[in-house]
PDB file of C-alpha atoms in Angstrom:
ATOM      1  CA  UNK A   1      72.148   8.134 -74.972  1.00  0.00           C
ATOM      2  CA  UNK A   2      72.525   8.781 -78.634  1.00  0.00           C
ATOM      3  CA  UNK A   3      69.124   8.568 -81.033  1.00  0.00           C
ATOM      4  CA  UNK A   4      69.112   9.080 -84.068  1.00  0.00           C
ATOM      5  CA  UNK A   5      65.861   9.936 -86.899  1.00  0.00           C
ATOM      6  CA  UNK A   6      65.028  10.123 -89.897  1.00  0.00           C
ATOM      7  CA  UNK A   7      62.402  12.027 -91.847  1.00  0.00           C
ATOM      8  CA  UNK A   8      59.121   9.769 -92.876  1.00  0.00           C
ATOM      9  CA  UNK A   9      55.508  10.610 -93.672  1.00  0.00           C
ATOM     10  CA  UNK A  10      54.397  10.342 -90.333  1.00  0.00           C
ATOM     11  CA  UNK A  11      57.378  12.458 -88.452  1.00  0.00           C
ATOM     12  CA  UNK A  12      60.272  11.638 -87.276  1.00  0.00           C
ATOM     13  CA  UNK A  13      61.333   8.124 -87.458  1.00  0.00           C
ATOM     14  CA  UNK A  14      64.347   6.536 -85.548  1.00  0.00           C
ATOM     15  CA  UNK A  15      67.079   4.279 -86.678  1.00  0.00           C
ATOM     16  CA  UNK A  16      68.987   1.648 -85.005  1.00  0.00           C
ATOM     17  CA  UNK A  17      72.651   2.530 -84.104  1.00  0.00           C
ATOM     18  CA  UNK A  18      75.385   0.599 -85.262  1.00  0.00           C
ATOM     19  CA  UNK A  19      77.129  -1.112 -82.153  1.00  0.00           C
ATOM     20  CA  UNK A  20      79.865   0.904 -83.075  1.00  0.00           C
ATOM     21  CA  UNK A  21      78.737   4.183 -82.816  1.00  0.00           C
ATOM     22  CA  UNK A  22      78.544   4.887 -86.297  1.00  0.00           C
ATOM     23  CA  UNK A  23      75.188   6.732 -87.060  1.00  0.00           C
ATOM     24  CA  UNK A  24      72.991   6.078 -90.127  1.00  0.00           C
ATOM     25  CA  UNK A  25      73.820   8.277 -93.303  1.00  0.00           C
ATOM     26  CA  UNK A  26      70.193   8.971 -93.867  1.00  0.00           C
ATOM     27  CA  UNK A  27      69.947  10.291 -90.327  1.00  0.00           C
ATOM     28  CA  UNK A  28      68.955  13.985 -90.309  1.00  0.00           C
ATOM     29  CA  UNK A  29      68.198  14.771 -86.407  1.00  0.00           C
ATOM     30  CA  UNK A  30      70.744  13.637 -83.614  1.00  0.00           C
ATOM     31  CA  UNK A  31      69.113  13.419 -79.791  1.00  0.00           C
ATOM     32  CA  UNK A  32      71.842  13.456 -77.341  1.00  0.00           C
ATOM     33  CA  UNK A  33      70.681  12.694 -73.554  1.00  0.00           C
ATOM     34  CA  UNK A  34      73.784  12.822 -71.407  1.00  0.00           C
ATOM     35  CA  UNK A  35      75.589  11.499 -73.886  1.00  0.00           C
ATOM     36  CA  UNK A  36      79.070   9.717 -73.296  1.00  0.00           C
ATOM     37  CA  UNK A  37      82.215  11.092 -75.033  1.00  0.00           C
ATOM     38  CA  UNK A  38      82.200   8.240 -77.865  1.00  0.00           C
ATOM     39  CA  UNK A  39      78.764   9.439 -78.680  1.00  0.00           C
ATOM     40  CA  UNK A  40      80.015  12.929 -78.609  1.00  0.00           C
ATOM     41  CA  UNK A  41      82.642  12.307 -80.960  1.00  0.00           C
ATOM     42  CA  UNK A  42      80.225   9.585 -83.468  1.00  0.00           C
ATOM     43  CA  UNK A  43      78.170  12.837 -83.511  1.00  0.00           C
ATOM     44  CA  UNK A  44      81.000  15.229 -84.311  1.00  0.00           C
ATOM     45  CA  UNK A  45      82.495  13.684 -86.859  1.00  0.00           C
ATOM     46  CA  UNK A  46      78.721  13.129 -88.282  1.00  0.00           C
ATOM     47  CA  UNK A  47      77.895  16.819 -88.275  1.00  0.00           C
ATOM     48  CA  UNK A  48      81.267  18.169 -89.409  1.00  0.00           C
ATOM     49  CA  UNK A  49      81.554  20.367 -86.415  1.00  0.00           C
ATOM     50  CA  UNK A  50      82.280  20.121 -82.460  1.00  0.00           C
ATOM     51  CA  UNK A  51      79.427  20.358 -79.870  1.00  0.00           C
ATOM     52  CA  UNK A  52      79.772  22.589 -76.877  1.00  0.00           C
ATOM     53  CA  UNK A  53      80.598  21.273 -73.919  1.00  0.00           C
ATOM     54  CA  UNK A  54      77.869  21.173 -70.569  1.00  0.00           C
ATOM     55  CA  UNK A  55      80.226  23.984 -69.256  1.00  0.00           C
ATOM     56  CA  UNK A  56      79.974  25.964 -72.248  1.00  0.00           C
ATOM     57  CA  UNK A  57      76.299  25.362 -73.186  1.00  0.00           C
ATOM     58  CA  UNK A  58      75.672  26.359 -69.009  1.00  0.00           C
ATOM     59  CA  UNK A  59      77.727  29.648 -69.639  1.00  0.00           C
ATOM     60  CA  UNK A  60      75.416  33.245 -68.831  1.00  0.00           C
ATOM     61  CA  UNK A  61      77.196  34.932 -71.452  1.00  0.00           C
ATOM     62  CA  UNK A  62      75.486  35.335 -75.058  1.00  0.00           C
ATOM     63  CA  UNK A  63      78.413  34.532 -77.245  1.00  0.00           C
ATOM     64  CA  UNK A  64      78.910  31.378 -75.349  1.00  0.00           C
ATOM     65  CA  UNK A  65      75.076  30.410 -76.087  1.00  0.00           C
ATOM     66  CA  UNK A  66      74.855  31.926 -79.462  1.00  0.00           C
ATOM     67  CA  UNK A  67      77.011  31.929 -82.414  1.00  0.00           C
ATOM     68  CA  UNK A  68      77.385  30.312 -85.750  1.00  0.00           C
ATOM     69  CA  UNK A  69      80.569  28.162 -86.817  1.00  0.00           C
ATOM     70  CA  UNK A  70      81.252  27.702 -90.631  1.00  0.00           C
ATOM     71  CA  UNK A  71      77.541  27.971 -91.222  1.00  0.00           C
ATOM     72  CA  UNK A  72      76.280  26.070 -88.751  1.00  0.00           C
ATOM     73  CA  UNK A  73      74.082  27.689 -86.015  1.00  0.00           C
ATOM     74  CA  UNK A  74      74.642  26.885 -82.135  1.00  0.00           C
ATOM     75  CA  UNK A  75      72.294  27.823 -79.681  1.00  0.00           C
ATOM     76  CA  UNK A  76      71.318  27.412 -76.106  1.00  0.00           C
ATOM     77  CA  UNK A  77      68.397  27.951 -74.150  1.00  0.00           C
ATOM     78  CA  UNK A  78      67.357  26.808 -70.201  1.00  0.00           C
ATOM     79  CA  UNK A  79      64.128  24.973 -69.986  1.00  0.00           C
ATOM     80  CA  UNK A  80      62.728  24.277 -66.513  1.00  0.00           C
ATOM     81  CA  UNK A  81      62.229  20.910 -65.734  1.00  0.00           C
ATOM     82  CA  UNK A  82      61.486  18.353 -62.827  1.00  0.00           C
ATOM     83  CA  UNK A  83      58.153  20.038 -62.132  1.00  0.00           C
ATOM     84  CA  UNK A  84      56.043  16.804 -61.724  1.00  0.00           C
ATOM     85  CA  UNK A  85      58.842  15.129 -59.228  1.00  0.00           C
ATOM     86  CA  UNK A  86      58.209  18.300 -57.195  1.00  0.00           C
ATOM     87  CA  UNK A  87      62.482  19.596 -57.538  1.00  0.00           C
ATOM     88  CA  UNK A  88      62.439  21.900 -60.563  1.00  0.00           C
ATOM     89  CA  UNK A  89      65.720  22.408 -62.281  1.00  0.00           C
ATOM     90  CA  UNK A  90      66.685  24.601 -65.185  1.00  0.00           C
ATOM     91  CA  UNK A  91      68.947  22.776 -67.117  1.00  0.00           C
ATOM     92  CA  UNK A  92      70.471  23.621 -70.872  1.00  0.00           C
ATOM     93  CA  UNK A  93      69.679  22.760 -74.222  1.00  0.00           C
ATOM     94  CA  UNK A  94      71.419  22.888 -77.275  1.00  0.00           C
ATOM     95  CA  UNK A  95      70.120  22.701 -80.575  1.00  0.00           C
ATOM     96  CA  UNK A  96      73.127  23.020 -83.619  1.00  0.00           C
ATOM     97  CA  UNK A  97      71.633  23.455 -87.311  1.00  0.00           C
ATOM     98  CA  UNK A  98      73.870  22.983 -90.391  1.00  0.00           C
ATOM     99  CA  UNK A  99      74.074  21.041 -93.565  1.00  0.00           C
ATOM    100  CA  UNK A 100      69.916  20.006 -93.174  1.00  0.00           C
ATOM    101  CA  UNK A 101      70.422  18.360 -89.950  1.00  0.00           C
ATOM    102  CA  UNK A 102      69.834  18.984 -86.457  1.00  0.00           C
ATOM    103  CA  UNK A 103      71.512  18.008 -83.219  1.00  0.00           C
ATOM    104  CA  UNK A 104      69.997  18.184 -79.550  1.00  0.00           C
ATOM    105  CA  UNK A 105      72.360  18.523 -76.857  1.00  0.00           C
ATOM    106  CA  UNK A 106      70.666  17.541 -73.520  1.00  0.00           C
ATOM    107  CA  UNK A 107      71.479  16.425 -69.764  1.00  0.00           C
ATOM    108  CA  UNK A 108      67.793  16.016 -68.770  1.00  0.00           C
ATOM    109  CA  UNK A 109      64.731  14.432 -69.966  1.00  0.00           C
ATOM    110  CA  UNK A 110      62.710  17.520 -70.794  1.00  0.00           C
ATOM    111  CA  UNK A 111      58.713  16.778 -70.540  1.00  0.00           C
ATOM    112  CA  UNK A 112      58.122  19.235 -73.883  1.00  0.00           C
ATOM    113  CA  UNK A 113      60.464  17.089 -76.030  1.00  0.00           C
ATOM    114  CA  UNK A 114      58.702  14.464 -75.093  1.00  0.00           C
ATOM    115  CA  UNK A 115      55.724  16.392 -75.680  1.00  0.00           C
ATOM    116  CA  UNK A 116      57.062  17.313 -79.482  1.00  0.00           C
ATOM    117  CA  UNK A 117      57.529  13.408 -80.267  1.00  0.00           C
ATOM    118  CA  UNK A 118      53.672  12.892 -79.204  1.00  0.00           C
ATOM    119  CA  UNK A 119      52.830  16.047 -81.483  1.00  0.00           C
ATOM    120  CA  UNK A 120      55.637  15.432 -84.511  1.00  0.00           C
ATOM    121  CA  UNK A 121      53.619  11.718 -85.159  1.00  0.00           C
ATOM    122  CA  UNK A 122      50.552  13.183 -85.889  1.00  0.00           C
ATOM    123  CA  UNK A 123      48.577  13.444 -89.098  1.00  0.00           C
ATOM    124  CA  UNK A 124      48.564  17.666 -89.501  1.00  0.00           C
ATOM    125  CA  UNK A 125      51.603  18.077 -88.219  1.00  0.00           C
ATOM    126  CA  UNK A 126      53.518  18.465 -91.102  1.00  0.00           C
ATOM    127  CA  UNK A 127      57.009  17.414 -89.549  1.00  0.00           C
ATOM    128  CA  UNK A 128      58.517  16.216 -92.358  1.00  0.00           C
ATOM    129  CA  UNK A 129      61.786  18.887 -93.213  1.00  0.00           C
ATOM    130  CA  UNK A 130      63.946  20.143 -91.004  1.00  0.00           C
ATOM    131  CA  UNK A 131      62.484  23.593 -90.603  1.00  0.00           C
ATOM    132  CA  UNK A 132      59.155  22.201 -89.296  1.00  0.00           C
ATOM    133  CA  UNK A 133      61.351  19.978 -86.716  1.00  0.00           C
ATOM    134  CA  UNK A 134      62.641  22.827 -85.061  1.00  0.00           C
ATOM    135  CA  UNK A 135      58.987  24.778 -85.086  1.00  0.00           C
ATOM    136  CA  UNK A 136      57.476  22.166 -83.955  1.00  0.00           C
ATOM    137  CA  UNK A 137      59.987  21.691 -80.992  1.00  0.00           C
ATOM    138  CA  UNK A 138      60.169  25.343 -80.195  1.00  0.00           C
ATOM    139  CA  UNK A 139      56.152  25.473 -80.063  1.00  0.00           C
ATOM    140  CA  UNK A 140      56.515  22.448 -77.627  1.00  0.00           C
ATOM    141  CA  UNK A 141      58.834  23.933 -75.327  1.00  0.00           C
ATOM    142  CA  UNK A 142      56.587  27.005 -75.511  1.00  0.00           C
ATOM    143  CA  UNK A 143      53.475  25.419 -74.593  1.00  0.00           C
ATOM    144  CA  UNK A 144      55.076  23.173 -71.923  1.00  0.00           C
ATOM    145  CA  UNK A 145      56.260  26.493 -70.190  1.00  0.00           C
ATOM    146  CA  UNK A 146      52.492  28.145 -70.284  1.00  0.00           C
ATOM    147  CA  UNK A 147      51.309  24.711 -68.821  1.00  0.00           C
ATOM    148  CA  UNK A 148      53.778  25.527 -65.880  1.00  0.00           C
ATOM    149  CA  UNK A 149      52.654  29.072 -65.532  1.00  0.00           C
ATOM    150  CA  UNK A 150      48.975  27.689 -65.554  1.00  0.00           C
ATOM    151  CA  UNK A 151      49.671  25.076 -62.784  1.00  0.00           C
ATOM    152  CA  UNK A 152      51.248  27.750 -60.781  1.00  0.00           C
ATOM    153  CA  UNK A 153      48.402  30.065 -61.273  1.00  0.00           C
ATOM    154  CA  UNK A 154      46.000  27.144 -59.901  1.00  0.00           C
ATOM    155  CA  UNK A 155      48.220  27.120 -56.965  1.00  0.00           C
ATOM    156  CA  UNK A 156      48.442  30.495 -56.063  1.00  0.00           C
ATOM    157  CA  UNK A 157      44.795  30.740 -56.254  1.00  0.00           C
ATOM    158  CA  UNK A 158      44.496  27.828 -53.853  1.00  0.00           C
ATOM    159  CA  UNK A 159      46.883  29.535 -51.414  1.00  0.00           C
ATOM    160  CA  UNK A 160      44.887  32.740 -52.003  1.00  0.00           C
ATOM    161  CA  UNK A 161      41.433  30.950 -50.566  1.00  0.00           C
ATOM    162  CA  UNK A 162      43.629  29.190 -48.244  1.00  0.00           C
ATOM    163  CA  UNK A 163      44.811  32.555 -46.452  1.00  0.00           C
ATOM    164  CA  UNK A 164      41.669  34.702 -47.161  1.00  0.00           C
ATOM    165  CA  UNK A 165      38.529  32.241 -45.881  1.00  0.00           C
ATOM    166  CA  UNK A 166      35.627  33.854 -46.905  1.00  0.00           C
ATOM    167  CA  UNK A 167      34.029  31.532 -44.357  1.00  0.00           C
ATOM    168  CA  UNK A 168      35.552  32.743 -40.633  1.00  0.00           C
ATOM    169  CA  UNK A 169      33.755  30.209 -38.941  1.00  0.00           C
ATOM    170  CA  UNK A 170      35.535  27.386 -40.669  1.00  0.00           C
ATOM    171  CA  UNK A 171      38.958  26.619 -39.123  1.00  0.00           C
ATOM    172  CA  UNK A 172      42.118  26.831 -41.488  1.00  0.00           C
ATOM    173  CA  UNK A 173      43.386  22.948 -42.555  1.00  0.00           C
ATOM    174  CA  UNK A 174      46.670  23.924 -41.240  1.00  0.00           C
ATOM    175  CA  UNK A 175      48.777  26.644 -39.470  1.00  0.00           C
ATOM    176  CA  UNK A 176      49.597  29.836 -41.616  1.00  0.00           C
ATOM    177  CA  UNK A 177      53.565  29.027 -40.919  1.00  0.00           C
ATOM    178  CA  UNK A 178      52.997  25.668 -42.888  1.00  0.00           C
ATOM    179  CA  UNK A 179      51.343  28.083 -45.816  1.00  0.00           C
ATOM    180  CA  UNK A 180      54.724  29.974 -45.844  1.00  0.00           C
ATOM    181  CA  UNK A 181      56.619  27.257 -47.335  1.00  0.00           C
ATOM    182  CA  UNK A 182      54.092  26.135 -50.387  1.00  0.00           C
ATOM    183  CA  UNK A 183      54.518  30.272 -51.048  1.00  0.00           C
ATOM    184  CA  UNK A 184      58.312  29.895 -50.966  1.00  0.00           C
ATOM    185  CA  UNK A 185      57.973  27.100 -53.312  1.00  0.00           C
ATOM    186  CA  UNK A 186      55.784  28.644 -55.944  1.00  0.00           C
ATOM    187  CA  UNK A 187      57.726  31.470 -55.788  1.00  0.00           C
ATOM    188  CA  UNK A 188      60.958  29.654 -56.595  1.00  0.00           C
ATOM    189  CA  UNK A 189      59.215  27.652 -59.323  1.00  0.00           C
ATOM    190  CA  UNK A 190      57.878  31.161 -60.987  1.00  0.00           C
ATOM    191  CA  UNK A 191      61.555  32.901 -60.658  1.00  0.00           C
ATOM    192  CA  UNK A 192      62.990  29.448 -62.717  1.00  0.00           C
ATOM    193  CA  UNK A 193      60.339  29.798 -65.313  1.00  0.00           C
ATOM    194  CA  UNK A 194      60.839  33.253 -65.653  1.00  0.00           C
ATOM    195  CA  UNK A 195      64.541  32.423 -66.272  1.00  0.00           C
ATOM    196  CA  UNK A 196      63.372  29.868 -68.398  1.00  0.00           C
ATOM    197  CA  UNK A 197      61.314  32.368 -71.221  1.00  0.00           C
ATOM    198  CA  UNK A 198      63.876  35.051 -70.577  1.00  0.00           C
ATOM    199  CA  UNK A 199      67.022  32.322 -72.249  1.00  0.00           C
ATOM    200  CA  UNK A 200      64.039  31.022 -74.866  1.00  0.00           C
ATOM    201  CA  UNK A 201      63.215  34.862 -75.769  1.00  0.00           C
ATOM    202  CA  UNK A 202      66.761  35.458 -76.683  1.00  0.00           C
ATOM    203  CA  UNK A 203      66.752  31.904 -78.536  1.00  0.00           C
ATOM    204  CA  UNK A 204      63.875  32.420 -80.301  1.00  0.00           C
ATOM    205  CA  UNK A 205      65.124  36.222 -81.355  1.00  0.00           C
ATOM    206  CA  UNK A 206      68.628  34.596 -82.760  1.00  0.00           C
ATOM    207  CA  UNK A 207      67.050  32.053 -84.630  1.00  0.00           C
ATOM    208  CA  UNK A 208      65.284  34.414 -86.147  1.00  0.00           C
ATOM    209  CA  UNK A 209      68.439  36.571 -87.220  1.00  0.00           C
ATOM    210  CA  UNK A 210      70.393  33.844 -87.849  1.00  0.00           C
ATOM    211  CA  UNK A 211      68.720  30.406 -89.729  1.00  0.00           C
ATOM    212  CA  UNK A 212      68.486  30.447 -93.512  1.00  0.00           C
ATOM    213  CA  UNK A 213      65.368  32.295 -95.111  1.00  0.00           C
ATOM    214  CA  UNK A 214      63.853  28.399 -95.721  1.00  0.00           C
ATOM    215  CA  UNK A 215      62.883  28.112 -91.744  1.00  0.00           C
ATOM    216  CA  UNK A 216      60.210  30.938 -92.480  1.00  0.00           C
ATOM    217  CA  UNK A 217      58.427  29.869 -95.829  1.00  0.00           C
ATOM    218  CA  UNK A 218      55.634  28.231 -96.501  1.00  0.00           C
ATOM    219  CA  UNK A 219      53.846  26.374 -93.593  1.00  0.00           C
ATOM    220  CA  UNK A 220      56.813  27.717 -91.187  1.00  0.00           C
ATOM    221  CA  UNK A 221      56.033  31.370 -92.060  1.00  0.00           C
ATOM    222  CA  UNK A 222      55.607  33.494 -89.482  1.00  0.00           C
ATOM    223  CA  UNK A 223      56.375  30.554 -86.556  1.00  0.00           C
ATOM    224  CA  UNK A 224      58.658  31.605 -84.854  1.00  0.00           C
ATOM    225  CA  UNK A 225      57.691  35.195 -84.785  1.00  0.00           C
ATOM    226  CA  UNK A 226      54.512  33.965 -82.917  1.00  0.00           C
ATOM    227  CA  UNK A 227      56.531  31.620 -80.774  1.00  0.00           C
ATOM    228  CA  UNK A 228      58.040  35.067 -79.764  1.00  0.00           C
ATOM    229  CA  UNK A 229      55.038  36.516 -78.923  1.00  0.00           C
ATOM    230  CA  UNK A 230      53.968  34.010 -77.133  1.00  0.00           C
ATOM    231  CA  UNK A 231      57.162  33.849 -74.694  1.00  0.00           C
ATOM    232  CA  UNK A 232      56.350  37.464 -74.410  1.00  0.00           C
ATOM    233  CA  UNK A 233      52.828  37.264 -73.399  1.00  0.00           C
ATOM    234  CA  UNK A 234      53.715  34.422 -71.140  1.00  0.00           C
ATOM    235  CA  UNK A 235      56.455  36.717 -69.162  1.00  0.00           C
ATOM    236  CA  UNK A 236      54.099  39.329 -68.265  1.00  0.00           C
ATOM    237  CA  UNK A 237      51.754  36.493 -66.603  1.00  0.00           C
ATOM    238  CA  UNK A 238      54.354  34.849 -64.403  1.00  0.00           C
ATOM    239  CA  UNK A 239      55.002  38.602 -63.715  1.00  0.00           C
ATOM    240  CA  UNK A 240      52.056  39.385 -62.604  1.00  0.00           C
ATOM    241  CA  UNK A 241      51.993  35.807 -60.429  1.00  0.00           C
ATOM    242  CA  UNK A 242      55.269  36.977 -59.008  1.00  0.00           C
ATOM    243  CA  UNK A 243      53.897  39.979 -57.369  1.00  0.00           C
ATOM    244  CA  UNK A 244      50.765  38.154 -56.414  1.00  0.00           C
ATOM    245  CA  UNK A 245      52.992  35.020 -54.530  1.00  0.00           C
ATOM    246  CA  UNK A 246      54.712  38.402 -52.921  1.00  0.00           C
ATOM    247  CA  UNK A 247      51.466  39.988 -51.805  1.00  0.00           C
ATOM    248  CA  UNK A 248      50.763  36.223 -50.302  1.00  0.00           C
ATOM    249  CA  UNK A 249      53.666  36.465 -48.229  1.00  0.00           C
ATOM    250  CA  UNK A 250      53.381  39.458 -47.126  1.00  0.00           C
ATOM    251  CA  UNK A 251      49.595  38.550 -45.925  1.00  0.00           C
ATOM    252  CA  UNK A 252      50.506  36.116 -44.271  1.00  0.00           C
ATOM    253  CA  UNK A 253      53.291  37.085 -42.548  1.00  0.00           C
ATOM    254  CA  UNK A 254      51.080  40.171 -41.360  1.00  0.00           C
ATOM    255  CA  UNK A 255      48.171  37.425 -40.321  1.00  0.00           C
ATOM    256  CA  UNK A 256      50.408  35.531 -38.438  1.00  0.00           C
ATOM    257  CA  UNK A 257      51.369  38.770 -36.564  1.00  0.00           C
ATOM    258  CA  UNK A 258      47.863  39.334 -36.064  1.00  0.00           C
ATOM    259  CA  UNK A 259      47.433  35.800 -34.367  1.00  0.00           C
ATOM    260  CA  UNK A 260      50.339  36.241 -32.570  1.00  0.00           C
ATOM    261  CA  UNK A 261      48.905  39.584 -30.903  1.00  0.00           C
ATOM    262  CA  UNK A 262      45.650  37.824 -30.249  1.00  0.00           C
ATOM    263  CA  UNK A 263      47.692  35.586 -27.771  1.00  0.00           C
ATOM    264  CA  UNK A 264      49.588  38.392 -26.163  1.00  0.00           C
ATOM    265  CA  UNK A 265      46.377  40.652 -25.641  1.00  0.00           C
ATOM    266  CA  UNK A 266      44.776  37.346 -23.818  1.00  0.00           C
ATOM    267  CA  UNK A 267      47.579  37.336 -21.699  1.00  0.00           C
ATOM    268  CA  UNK A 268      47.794  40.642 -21.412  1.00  0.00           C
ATOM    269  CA  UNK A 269      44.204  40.797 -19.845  1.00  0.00           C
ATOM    270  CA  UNK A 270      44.969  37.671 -17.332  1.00  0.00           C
ATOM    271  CA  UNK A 271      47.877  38.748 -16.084  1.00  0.00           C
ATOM    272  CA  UNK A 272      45.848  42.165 -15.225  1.00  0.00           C
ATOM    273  CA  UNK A 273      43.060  40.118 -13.539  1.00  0.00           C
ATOM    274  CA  UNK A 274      45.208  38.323 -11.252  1.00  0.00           C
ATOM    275  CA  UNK A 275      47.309  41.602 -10.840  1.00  0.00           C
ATOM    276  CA  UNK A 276      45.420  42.549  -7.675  1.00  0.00           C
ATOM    277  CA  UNK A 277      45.212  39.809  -5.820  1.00  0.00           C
ATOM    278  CA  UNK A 278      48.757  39.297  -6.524  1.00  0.00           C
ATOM    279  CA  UNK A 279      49.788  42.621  -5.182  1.00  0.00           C
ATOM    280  CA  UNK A 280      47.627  41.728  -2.154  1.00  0.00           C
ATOM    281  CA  UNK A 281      48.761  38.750  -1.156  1.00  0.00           C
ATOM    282  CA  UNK A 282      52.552  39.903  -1.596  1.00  0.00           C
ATOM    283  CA  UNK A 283      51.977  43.030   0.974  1.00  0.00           C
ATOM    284  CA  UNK A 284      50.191  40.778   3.502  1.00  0.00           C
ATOM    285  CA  UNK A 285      52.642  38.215   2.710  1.00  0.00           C
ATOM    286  CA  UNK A 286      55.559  40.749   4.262  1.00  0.00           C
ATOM    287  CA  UNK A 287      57.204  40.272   7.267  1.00  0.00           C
ATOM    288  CA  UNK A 288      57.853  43.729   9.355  1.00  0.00           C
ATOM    289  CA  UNK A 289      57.017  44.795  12.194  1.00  0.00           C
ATOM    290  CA  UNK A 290      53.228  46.323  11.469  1.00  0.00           C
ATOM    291  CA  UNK A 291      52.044  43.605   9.366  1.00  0.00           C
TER     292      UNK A 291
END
């Protein structure tokens, strides 16, 4: 799906498409969402340039994800996303910068950009040049990461309670083993965020280096440096909720050993109760010649 914008008073403003492909000439933003190849190539010959491919843009390497092209600026981060549908995926997203547009390049329909459109149409915002587009979205895809983080905080601490009853004479909801696999799933969900501020850290830090002087000037000053240092601070928490999900495992994999021991020291001490009359009846129940 191809959309493309415009700059107005109040944001970002799209335009309608010609049937055709062919995209406005006042357009200065591009949204891609698994876009077909004709809308690849409308784009292309928009910009002036060629957009990566989902191979490329999925690439590890960092001169696959970052590099500029006849002054144009191509780079790729992984956001996390599918959170609310309960399967999170990290999926790419480009963002190419030349000439005083933008282009997005994605294959999913990432909650922050959607959370930048909300923000981008309000009075304040001041999201009316192509510098403040991209703040604005980076801040978005900032904040919708530390809203991740916080939910799996929330979590954790509800799996902490969960394993650690303060009250021992209330009974546990549900067995420990069914606790195992919400900790295997919060875990998993940390380790993709993590990924997730480790490819926007680098982003963030090449942007930096490489977009023209005008993306930090003025109301943009200093943005992105704090968008930095905000992924930062945000690392060391899902850090420090990584080795607290870890500790939860490890609890209750040792409580479940604990309630497994229970059972064999009750069977231990039957077994030694009915030992003796056991051993009785199986001498009296002989057959030789004295008994």
């Amino acid at each position: 799906m191809l959309t493309a914008y415009r700059l107005a008073n109040h944001g970002p403003e799209p335009l309608v498409v010609e049937a055709d492909g062919t995209i406005p000439p006042d357009t200065v933003w591009v949204d891609l969402l698994r876009p077909t190849h004709e809308e690849e190539h409308a784009s292309e010959a928009f910009f002036g340039t060629d957009l990566p491919t989902r191979e490329e843009s999925e690439e590890i390497e960092f001169s696959s994800r970052f590099y500029t092209e006849d002054g144009v600026v191509f780079m790729t981060a992984t956001l996390l996303t599918g959170v609310e549908k309960g399967m999170p995926i990290t999926s790419p997203i480009t963002m190419v910068i030349g000439n005083n547009r933008i282009v997005t390049l994605r294959y999913e329909d990432f909650r922050a950009l959607r959370q930048f459109m909300s923000l981008a149409g309000k009075p304040g915002s001041h999201c009316n040049s192509i510098e403040s587009i991209f703040n604005l979205m980076v801040e978005a895809i900032v904040d919708r990461a530390a809203d991740v983080i916080e939910q799996i905080a929330v979590s954790v601490d509800n799996i902490n309670n969960e394993v650690f009853r303060r009250d021992r004479t209330q009974k546990r909801t549900r067995p420990l083993e069914a606790v195992i696999s919400d900790i295997g799933y919060q875990d998993d969900l940390a380790a993709k965020i993590r990924e997730s501020l480790q490819s926007l850290e680098r982003f963030i830090r090449f942007a930096v280096m490489a977009l023209p002087s005008s993306f930090d000037k003025g109301i943009n000053r200093g943005r992105l440096k704090l968008a930095s240092r905000d992924v930062t601070s945000l690392q060391a928490h899902i850090a420090f909720l990584s080795s607290k999900i870890s500790f939860l495992l490890d609890a209750t994999l040792g409580l479940i050993s604990v309630e497994q021991n229970e059972v064999i020291r009750l069977l231990t001490v039957v077994a030694m109760i009915f030992f003796p009359p056991t051993l009785i009846g199986t001498i009296y129940g002989m057959n030789f010649k004295d008994m």
